[in-house]
Short mmCIF file of C-alpha atoms in Angstrom, two decimals:
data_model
loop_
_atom_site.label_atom_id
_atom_site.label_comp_id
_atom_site.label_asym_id
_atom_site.label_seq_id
_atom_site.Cartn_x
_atom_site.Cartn_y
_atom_site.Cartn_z
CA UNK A 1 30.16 -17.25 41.35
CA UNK A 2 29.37 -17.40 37.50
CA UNK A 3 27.12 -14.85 37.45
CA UNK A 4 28.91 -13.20 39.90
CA UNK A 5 31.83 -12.61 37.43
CA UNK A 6 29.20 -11.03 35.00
CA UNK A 7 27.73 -8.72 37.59
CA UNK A 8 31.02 -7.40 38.92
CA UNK A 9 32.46 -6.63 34.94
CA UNK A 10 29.24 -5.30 34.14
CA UNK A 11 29.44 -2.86 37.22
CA UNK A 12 33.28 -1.91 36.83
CA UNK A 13 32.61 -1.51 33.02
CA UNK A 14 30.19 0.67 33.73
CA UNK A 15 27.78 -0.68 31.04
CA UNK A 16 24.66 -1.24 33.50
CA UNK A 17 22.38 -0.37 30.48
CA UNK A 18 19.34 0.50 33.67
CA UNK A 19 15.75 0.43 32.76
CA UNK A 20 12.62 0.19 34.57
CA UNK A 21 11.02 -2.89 34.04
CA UNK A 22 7.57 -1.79 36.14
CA UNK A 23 6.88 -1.29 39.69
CA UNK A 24 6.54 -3.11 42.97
CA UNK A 25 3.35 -3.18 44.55
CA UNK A 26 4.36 -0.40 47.04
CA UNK A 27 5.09 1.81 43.39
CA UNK A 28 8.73 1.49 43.44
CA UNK A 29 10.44 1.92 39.96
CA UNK A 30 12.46 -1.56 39.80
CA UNK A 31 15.35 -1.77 37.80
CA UNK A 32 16.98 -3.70 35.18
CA UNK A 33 20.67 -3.85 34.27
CA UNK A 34 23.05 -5.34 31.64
CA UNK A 35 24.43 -7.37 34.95
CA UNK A 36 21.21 -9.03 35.62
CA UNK A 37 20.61 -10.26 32.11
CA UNK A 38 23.62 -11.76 31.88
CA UNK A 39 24.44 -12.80 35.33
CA UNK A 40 20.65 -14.87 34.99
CA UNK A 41 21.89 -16.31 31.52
CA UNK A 42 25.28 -17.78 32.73
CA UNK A 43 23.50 -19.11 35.76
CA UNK A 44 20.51 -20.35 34.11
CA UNK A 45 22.20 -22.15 31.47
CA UNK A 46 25.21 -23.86 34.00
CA UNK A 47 22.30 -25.59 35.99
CA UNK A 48 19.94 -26.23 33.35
CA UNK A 49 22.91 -28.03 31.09
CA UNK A 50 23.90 -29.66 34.58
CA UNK A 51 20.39 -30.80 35.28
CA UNK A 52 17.93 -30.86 32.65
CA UNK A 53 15.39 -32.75 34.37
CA UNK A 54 15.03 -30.23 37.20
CA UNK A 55 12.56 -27.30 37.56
CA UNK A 56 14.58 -23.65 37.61
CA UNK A 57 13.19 -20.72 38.39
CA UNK A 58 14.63 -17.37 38.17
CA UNK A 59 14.09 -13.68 38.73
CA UNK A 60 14.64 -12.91 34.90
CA UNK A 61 12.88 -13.93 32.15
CA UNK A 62 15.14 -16.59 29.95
CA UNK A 63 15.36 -15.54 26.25
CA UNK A 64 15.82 -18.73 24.47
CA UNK A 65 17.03 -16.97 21.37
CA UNK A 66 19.71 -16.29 23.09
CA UNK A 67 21.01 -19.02 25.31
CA UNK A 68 24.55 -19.98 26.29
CA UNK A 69 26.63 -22.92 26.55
CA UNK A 70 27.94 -23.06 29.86
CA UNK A 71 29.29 -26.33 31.09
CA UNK A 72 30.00 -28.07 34.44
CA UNK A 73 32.10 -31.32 34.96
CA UNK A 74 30.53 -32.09 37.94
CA UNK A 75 33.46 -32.13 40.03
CA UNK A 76 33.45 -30.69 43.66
CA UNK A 77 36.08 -28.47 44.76
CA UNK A 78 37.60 -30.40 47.47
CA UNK A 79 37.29 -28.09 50.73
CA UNK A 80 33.41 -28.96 49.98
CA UNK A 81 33.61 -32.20 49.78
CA UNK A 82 35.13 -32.75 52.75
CA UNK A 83 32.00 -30.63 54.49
CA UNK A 84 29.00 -32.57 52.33
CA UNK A 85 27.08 -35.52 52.96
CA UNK A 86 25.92 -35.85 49.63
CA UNK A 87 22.26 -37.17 48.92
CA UNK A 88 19.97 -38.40 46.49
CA UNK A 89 16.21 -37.36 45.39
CA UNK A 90 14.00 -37.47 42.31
CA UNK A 91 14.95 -34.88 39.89
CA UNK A 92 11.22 -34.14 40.00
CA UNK A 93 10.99 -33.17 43.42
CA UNK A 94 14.07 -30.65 43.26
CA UNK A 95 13.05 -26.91 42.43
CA UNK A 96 15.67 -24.15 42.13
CA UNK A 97 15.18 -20.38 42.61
CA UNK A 98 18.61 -18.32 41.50
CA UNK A 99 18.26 -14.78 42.13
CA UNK A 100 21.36 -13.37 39.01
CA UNK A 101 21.31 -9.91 41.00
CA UNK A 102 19.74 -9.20 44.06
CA UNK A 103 19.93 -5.74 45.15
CA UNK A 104 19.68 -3.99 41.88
CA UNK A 105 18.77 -0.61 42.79
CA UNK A 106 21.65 -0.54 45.17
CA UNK A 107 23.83 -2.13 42.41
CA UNK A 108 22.56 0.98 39.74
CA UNK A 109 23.49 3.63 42.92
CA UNK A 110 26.92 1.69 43.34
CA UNK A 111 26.39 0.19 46.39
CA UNK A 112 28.20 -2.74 45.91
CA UNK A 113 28.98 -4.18 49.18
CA UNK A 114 24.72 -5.40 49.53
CA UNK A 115 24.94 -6.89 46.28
CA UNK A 116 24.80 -10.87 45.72
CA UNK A 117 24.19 -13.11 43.88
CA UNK A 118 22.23 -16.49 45.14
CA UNK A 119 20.83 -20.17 44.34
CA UNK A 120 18.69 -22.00 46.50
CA UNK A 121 17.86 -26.44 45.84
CA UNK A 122 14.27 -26.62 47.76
CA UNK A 123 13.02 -30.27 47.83
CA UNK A 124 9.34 -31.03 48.06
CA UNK A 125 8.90 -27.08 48.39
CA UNK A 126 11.34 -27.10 51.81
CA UNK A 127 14.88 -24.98 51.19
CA UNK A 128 17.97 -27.67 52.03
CA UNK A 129 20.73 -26.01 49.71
CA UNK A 130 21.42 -22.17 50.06
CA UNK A 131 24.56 -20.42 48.59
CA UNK A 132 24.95 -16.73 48.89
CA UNK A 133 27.82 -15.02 47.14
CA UNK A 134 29.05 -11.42 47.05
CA UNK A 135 30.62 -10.67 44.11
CA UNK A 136 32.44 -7.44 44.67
CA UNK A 137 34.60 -9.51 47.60
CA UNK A 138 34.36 -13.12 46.36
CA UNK A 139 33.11 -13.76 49.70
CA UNK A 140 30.61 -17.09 49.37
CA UNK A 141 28.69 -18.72 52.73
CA UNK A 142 26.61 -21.96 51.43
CA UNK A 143 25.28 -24.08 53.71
CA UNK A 144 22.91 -27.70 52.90
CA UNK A 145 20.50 -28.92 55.78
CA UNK A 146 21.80 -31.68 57.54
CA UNK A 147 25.04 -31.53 54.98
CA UNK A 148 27.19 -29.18 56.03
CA UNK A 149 28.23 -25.58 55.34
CA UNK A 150 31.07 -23.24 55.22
CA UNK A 151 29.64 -20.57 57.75
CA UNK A 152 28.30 -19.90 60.96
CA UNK A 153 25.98 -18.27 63.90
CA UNK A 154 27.34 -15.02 64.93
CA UNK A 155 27.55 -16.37 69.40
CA UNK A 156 26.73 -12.80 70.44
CA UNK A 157 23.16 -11.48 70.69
CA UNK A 158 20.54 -9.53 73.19
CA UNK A 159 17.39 -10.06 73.48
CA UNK A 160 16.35 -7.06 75.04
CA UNK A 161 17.70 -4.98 72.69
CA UNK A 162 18.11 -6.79 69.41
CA UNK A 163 19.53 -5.07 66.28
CA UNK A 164 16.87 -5.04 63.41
CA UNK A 165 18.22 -5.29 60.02
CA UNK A 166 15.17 -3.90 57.62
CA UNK A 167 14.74 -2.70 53.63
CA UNK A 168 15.75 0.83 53.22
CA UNK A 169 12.54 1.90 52.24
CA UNK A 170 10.98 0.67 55.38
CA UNK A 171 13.02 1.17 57.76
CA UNK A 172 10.55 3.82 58.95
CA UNK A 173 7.77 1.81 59.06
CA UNK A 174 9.67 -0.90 61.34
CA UNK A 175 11.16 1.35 63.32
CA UNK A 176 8.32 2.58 65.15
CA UNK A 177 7.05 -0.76 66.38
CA UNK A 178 9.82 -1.97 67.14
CA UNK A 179 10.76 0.32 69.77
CA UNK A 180 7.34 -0.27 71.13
CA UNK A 181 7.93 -3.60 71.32
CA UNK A 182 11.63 -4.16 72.18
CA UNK A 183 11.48 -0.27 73.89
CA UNK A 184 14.04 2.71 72.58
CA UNK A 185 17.37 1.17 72.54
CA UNK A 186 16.41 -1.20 69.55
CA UNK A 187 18.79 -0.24 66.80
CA UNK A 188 17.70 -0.10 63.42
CA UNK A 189 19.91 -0.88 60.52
CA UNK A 190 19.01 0.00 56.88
CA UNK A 191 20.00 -2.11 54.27
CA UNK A 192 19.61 -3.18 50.86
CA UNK A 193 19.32 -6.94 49.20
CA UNK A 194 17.74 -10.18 51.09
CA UNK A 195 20.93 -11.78 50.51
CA UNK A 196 22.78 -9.33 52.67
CA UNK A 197 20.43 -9.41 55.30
CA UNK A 198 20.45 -12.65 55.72
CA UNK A 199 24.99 -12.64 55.77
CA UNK A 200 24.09 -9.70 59.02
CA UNK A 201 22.90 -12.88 60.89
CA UNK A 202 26.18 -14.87 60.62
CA UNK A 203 29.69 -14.92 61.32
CA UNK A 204 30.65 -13.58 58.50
CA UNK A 205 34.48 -12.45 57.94
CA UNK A 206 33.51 -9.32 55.56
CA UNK A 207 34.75 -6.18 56.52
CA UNK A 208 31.81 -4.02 55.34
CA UNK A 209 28.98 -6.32 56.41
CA UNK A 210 26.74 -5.11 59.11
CA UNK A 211 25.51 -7.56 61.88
CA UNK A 212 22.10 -7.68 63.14
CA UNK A 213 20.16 -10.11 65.43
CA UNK A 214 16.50 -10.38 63.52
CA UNK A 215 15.72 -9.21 59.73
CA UNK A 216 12.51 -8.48 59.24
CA UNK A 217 10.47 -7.62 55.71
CA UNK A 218 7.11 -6.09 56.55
CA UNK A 219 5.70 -6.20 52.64
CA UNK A 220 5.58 -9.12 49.70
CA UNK A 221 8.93 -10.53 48.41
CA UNK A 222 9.65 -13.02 45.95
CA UNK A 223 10.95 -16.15 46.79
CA UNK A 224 14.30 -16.43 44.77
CA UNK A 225 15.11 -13.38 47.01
CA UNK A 226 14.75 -14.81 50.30
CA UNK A 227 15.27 -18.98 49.15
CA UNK A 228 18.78 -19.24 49.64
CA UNK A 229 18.94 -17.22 53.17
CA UNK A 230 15.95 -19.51 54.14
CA UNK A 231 17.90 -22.35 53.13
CA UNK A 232 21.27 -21.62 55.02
CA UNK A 233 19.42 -20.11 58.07
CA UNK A 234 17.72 -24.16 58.19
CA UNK A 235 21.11 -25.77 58.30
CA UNK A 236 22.50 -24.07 60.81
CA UNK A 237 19.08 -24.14 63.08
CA UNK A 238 17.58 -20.96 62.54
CA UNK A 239 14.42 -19.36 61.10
CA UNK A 240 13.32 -17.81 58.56
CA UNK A 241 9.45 -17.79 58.61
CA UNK A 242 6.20 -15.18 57.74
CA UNK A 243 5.71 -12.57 59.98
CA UNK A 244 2.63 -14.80 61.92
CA UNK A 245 5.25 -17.63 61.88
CA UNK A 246 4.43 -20.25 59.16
CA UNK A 247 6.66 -21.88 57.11
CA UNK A 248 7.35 -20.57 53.38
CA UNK A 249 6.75 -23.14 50.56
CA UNK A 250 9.27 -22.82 47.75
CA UNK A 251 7.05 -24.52 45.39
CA UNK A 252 3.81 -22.73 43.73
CA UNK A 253 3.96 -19.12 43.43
CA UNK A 254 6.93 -17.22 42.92
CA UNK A 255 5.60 -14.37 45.65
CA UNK A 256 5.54 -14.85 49.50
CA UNK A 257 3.12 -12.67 50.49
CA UNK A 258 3.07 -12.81 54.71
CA UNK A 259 6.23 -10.91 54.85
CA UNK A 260 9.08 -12.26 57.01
CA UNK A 261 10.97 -12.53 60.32
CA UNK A 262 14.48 -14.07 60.22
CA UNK A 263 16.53 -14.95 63.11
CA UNK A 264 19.03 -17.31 64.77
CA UNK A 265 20.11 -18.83 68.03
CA UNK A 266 17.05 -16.57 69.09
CA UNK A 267 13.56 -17.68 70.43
CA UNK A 268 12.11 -17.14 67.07
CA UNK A 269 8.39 -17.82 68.19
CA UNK A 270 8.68 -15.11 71.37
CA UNK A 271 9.74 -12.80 68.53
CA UNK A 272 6.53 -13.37 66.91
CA UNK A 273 4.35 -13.26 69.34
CA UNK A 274 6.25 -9.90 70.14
CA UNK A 275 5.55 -8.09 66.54
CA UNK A 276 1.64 -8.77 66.36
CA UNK A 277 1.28 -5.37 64.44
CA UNK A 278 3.82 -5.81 61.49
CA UNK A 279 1.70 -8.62 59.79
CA UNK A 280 -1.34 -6.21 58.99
CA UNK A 281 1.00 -4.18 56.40
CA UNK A 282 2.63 -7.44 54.64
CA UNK A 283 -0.25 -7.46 52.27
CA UNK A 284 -0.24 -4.19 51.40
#
């Protein structure tokens, strides 16, 4: 919510300050905006002063020439606490991935409603804590494996026919094997951010949030973009896996590089075993 604050002023400002900062391995320009770098500073700096002891790691490079004193007192709003079972680990086997801005490129082409911001608490390299927050509604779903959350399944879904929720830049490439696979009334939906894909799979009371029944990401992605969604899918027992169906660490490297398939209340593995063809273009 912190560095949602920054990204929405930054945005209504209109100070976005966008630069390329290089390309993703398909050759896409990626973008950098005033509401990233200091959306990733506020966040960066509440959990590191929080917990010092605890590995962070973040989509933007920390400057720490210019760092921030942003403090928490530790207390838990109460409509939480009344959800959590709290519990306790070593600091050293806690990593977190925070993701200041995900959808950027939506974010520079105003877009708002796929941008979020997100933080993920992975524990011996498995996601437990996932919070994914929209800053342009204030709407925030978090969820903690086998602790509780604030959100839930969507109860509605077809098999037959499931509605795909894919990047905008491949929806094209999805499309066309997934109508081969699920045949031509498979509906395809566009959209931009992880984060946002990931809220299509829920009950989520937003008005402009699409619903789908499977996301699927046929390329690399890094894992502060897909932590959090992994996280909150876990809790409330659904999957978020590659594309051949193995779990992602969220220790290591900050790239996943088997793609992914997403889904809930869904027989995730018959999914798989439906999109054989999908996994040969993760890589690429």
């Amino acid at each position: 919510v912190r560095g949602g604050e920054e990204v929405k002023r930054v945005r209504e400002g209109n100070v976005l300050n966008a630069k390329a900062k290089g390309k993703t391995r398909e050759g896409a320009e990626e973008q950098l905006t005033t509401g990233d770098l200091l959306s990733n500073r506020r966040m960066f700096y509440l959990l590191k002063g929080a917990f010092p002891a605890v590995q962070i790691n973040s989509e933007e490079r920390v400057d720490t020439a210019d760092q921030e004193t942003v403090s928490w007192d530790h207390s838990i709003p109460e409509d939480i606490k009344q959800k959590i079972q709290p519990k306790e680990v070593p600091a050293e086997s806690v990593t977190v991935w925070i993701d200041p801005l995900d959808a950027t490129q939506e974010y520079t082409e105003d877009l708002r409603q796929y941008v979020t911001t997100m933080v993920c608490v992975a524990v011996n390299g498995k996601p437990v804590i996932g919070v994914i927050h929209k800053p342009f509604s204030s709407y925030t779903a978090w969820a903690m494996v086998d602790g509780g959350s604030n959100v839930k399944a969507r109860s509605s879904y077809n098999e037959k026919t499931p509605r795909i929720i894919v990047s905008r830049s491949h929806a094209g490439k999805v499309e066309q094997v997934a109508r081969q696979t699920f045949g031509n009334k498979t509906v395809i939906i566009p959209a931009g951010g992880a984060g946002y894909k990931v809220l299509a799979l829920l009950d989520v009371p937003e008005k402009n949030q699409e619903e789908a029944d499977v996301y699927i990401h046929v390329t690399y992605i890094k894992k502060w973009d897909i932590c959090a969604g992994n996280a909150v899918l876990r809790a409330l027992g659904g999957h978020m896996t590659t594309l051949t169906g193995e779990e992602i660490s969220y220790t290591g490297s900050d790239g996943n590089e088997g793609g992914l398939i997403a889904s809930i209340n869904m027989n995730h593995k018959a999914l798989i075993e439906k999109l054989p063809d999908l996994e040969k273009t993760s890589h690429k």
